[in-house]
Each structure stands twice: as C-alpha cells, then as structure tokens.
Amino acid sequence: TGYGEDGGLQAFLEKHQIPFAGSPSQVCRQIFDKYTCRKYLEDKGFTTLHYDFITNEDTIESFWQRENLSSVVLKPTCSGS
C-alpha cells in the first residue's frame, strides 16, 4: 500500500500515541476501499452510481459481455483514483 491515505500511517501514529490532525485509521481504511465506502453510503441512504465488483474468477471481458456495456470506468478497489 501507499501507507498514507489507506490508514496505515494513521494506525502507526495511533499505535505510538503520536498526535495528528485528520481522520482516524479506521475511517481512512473504510473510505479508501471504494467498494466498502459505497456499501456504507448506500446503507446510510445515499444514492450511488451503478457499480460492480470484479473478482479473480471474473475477467474484464466476461464482465463487459455480461453487463452488455458500451463504456465503463475501471478502478482498483483499494488504490488511488
């Protein structure tokens, strides 16, 4: 990981009781994972755009065909935008 936005740095600082400004590590982990963040927002009643989660068993080609898509934006679940 990048050891920053994903909560890793915040967890290190928390573990060593070093004060910092910003969100706690648990919040950073939750919002950095795009799938977890979307599920959380949906559970709280927010509307999100259509999305799907491609697993190791799936391939981009089979996903494309199954969803009958003409265009798509692919993003890693736990990485930068």
Coordinates of N, CA, C and O in Angstrom, one line a residue:
T1 N 0.8 -1.2 0.0 CA 0.0 0.0 0.0 C 0.9 1.2 0.0 O 2.1 1.2 0.2
G2 N 0.2 2.4 -0.2 CA 0.9 3.6 -0.2 C 1.3 4.1 1.1 O 2.0 5.1 1.3
Y3 N 0.7 3.5 2.2 CA 1.0 3.9 3.6 C 0.7 5.3 3.9 O 1.5 6.1 4.4
G4 N -0.5 5.8 3.4 CA -0.9 7.2 3.7 C -2.4 7.3 3.8 O -3.0 7.2 4.9
E5 N -3.0 7.4 2.7 CA -4.5 7.6 2.6 C -5.2 6.3 3.1 O -6.4 6.4 3.5
D6 N -4.6 5.2 3.0 CA -5.3 3.9 3.4 C -5.4 3.7 4.9 O -5.9 2.6 5.3
G7 N -4.9 4.6 5.7 CA -5.0 4.4 7.2 C -3.7 3.8 7.8 O -3.6 3.8 9.0
G8 N -2.8 3.4 7.0 CA -1.6 2.8 7.6 C -0.8 3.8 8.4 O -0.3 3.4 9.5
L9 N -0.6 5.0 7.9 CA 0.2 6.0 8.6 C -0.6 6.4 9.9 O 0.0 6.5 11.0
Q10 N -1.9 6.5 9.8 CA -2.7 6.9 11.0 C -2.6 5.8 12.0 O -2.5 6.1 13.2
A11 N -2.7 4.5 11.6 CA -2.6 3.4 12.6 C -1.2 3.4 13.3 O -1.2 3.2 14.5
F12 N -0.2 3.7 12.5 CA 1.2 3.8 13.2 C 1.2 4.9 14.2 O 1.7 4.7 15.3
L13 N 0.7 6.1 13.8 CA 0.7 7.2 14.8 C -0.2 6.9 16.0 O 0.2 7.2 17.1
E14 N -1.3 6.3 15.8 CA -2.2 5.9 16.9 C -1.5 4.9 17.8 O -1.6 5.0 19.1
K15 N -0.9 3.9 17.2 CA -0.2 2.8 18.0 C 0.8 3.4 18.9 O 1.0 3.0 20.0
H16 N 1.5 4.4 18.4 CA 2.6 5.0 19.2 C 2.2 6.3 19.9 O 3.0 7.1 20.4
Q17 N 0.9 6.5 19.9 CA 0.3 7.6 20.7 C 0.9 9.0 20.2 O 1.2 9.8 21.1
I18 N 1.1 9.1 18.9 CA 1.6 10.4 18.4 C 0.4 11.2 17.8 O -0.3 10.7 17.0
P19 N 0.2 12.4 18.4 CA -1.0 13.2 17.9 C -0.9 13.5 16.4 O 0.2 13.8 15.9
F20 N -2.0 13.6 15.8 CA -2.0 14.0 14.4 C -3.4 14.7 14.1 O -4.3 14.4 14.8
A21 N -3.4 15.5 13.0 CA -4.7 16.1 12.6 C -5.2 15.2 11.4 O -4.5 14.8 10.5
G22 N -6.5 15.0 11.5 CA -7.1 14.2 10.4 C -8.0 13.1 10.9 O -8.2 13.0 12.1
S23 N -8.4 12.3 10.0 CA -9.3 11.2 10.4 C -8.6 10.0 11.0 O -7.5 9.7 10.7
P24 N -9.3 9.3 11.9 CA -8.7 8.1 12.5 C -8.4 7.0 11.4 O -9.1 7.0 10.4
S25 N -7.6 6.0 11.7 CA -7.2 5.0 10.8 C -8.4 4.2 10.3 O -8.5 3.8 9.2
Q26 N -9.3 3.9 11.2 CA -10.5 3.0 10.8 C -11.3 3.7 9.8 O -11.7 3.1 8.8
V27 N -11.5 5.0 9.9 CA -12.2 5.8 8.9 C -11.5 5.8 7.6 O -12.1 5.7 6.5
C28 N -10.2 6.1 7.7 CA -9.4 6.1 6.4 C -9.5 4.8 5.7 O -9.6 4.8 4.5
R29 N -9.4 3.6 6.4 CA -9.5 2.3 5.8 C -10.8 2.2 5.1 O -10.9 1.6 4.0
Q30 N -11.9 2.6 5.8 CA -13.2 2.4 5.3 C -13.5 3.2 4.0 O -14.0 2.7 3.1
I31 N -13.0 4.4 4.0 CA -13.3 5.3 2.8 C -12.3 5.0 1.7 O -12.6 5.3 0.5
F32 N -11.1 4.5 2.0 CA -10.1 4.2 0.9 C -10.6 3.1 0.1 O -10.3 3.0 -1.1
D33 N -11.3 2.1 0.6 CA -11.8 0.9 -0.1 C -13.1 1.4 -0.8 O -14.1 1.6 -0.1
K34 N -13.0 1.6 -2.1 CA -14.2 2.1 -2.8 C -15.4 1.3 -2.7 O -16.5 1.8 -2.5
Y35 N -15.3 -0.1 -2.7 CA -16.5 -0.9 -2.5 C -17.1 -0.8 -1.1 O -18.3 -0.6 -1.0
T36 N -16.3 -0.8 -0.1 CA -16.8 -0.7 1.3 C -17.4 0.7 1.5 O -18.4 0.8 2.1
C37 N -16.8 1.7 0.9 CA -17.3 3.1 1.1 C -18.7 3.2 0.4 O -19.6 3.7 1.0
R38 N -18.8 2.6 -0.8 CA -20.1 2.7 -1.5 C -21.2 1.9 -0.7 O -22.3 2.4 -0.6
K39 N -20.9 0.8 -0.2 CA -21.8 0.0 0.6 C -22.2 0.8 1.9 O -23.4 0.8 2.2
Y40 N -21.3 1.4 2.5 CA -21.6 2.2 3.7 C -22.5 3.4 3.3 O -23.5 3.6 4.0
L41 N -22.2 4.1 2.2 CA -23.1 5.2 1.8 C -24.5 4.7 1.4 O -25.5 5.4 1.8
E42 N -24.6 3.6 0.7 CA -25.9 3.0 0.4 C -26.7 2.7 1.6 O -27.9 2.9 1.7
D43 N -26.0 2.0 2.6 CA -26.7 1.7 3.9 C -27.2 2.9 4.6 O -28.1 2.8 5.4
K44 N -26.6 4.0 4.4 CA -27.0 5.3 5.1 C -28.0 6.0 4.3 O -28.4 7.1 4.6
G45 N -28.4 5.5 3.1 CA -29.5 6.1 2.3 C -29.0 7.0 1.2 O -29.9 7.6 0.5
F46 N -27.7 7.0 0.9 CA -27.2 7.8 -0.2 C -27.3 7.1 -1.5 O -27.2 5.9 -1.5
T47 N -27.6 7.8 -2.6 CA -27.7 7.2 -3.9 C -26.2 7.2 -4.5 O -25.5 8.2 -4.4
T48 N -25.9 6.1 -5.1 CA -24.6 5.9 -5.7 C -24.8 5.5 -7.2 O -25.8 5.0 -7.5
L49 N -23.8 5.7 -8.0 CA -23.8 5.3 -9.3 C -23.8 3.8 -9.4 O -23.3 3.1 -8.5
H50 N -24.2 3.2 -10.5 CA -24.1 1.7 -10.7 C -22.7 1.3 -10.6 O -21.8 2.0 -11.2
Y51 N -22.4 0.2 -10.0 CA -21.1 -0.3 -9.9 C -21.1 -1.8 -9.8 O -22.2 -2.4 -9.5
D52 N -20.0 -2.5 -10.0 CA -19.9 -3.9 -9.9 C -18.5 -4.2 -9.4 O -17.6 -3.4 -9.5
F53 N -18.4 -5.3 -8.8 CA -17.1 -5.8 -8.2 C -16.6 -6.9 -9.0 O -17.3 -8.0 -9.1
I54 N -15.5 -6.8 -9.7 CA -14.9 -7.9 -10.5 C -13.9 -8.7 -9.6 O -13.0 -8.1 -9.0
T55 N -14.2 -10.0 -9.5 CA -13.4 -10.8 -8.6 C -12.3 -11.5 -9.5 O -12.3 -11.4 -10.7
N56 N -11.5 -12.3 -8.8 CA -10.4 -13.0 -9.5 C -11.0 -14.0 -10.5 O -10.4 -14.4 -11.5
E57 N -12.2 -14.6 -10.1 CA -12.8 -15.6 -11.0 C -13.3 -14.9 -12.3 O -13.5 -15.6 -13.3
D58 N -13.6 -13.7 -12.2 CA -14.2 -12.9 -13.3 C -13.1 -12.4 -14.2 O -11.9 -12.2 -13.8
T59 N -13.4 -12.0 -15.4 CA -12.4 -11.3 -16.3 C -13.1 -10.0 -16.7 O -14.3 -10.0 -16.7
I60 N -12.3 -9.1 -17.2 CA -12.9 -7.8 -17.7 C -13.8 -8.1 -18.9 O -14.9 -7.6 -19.0
E61 N -13.3 -9.1 -19.7 CA -14.1 -9.4 -20.9 C -15.5 -10.0 -20.6 O -16.5 -9.6 -21.1
S62 N -15.5 -11.0 -19.6 CA -16.8 -11.6 -19.3 C -17.7 -10.6 -18.6 O -18.9 -10.6 -18.8
F63 N -17.1 -9.7 -17.7 CA -17.9 -8.7 -17.1 C -18.5 -7.8 -18.1 O -19.7 -7.4 -18.1
W64 N -17.7 -7.4 -19.1 CA -18.2 -6.5 -20.2 C -19.4 -7.1 -20.9 O -20.4 -6.4 -21.2
Q65 N -19.2 -8.4 -21.3 CA -20.3 -9.1 -22.0 C -21.5 -9.3 -21.1 O -22.7 -9.1 -21.6
R66 N -21.3 -9.7 -19.9 CA -22.4 -10.0 -19.0 C -23.3 -8.7 -18.8 O -24.5 -8.8 -18.7
E67 N -22.6 -7.6 -18.6 CA -23.3 -6.4 -18.3 C -23.8 -5.6 -19.6 O -24.5 -4.6 -19.5
N68 N -23.4 -6.1 -20.8 CA -23.8 -5.5 -22.0 C -23.4 -4.0 -22.0 O -24.3 -3.2 -22.3
L69 N -22.2 -3.7 -21.8 CA -21.7 -2.3 -21.7 C -21.2 -1.8 -23.0 O -20.6 -2.5 -23.8
S70 N -21.3 -0.5 -23.1 CA -20.7 0.2 -24.3 C -19.5 1.0 -23.8 O -18.6 1.3 -24.6
S71 N -19.5 1.4 -22.5 CA -18.4 2.1 -21.9 C -18.4 1.8 -20.4 O -19.4 1.5 -19.8
V72 N -17.2 1.9 -19.9 CA -17.0 1.6 -18.5 C -15.8 2.3 -17.9 O -14.8 2.6 -18.7
V73 N -15.8 2.6 -16.6 CA -14.6 3.2 -16.0 C -14.1 2.1 -15.0 O -14.9 1.7 -14.1
L74 N -12.9 1.6 -15.1 CA -12.4 0.6 -14.2 C -11.5 1.3 -13.2 O -10.6 2.1 -13.6
K75 N -11.6 0.9 -11.9 CA -10.8 1.5 -10.9 C -10.4 0.3 -9.9 O -11.3 -0.5 -9.6
P76 N -9.2 0.4 -9.4 CA -8.9 -0.6 -8.4 C -9.7 -0.3 -7.1 O -10.0 0.8 -6.8
T77 N -10.0 -1.4 -6.3 CA -10.8 -1.2 -5.1 C -10.0 -0.4 -4.1 O -10.6 0.5 -3.5
C78 N -8.8 -0.8 -3.9 CA -8.0 -0.1 -2.8 C -6.7 0.5 -3.3 O -5.6 0.0 -3.1
S79 N -6.9 1.6 -4.1 CA -5.8 2.3 -4.6 C -6.3 3.7 -5.0 O -7.5 3.9 -4.9
G80 N -5.4 4.5 -5.4 CA -5.8 5.8 -5.8 C -6.8 5.9 -7.0 O -7.0 4.9 -7.6
S81 N -7.4 7.0 -7.2 CA -8.4 7.1 -8.3 C -7.7 7.2 -9.6 O -8.2 7.0 -10.6

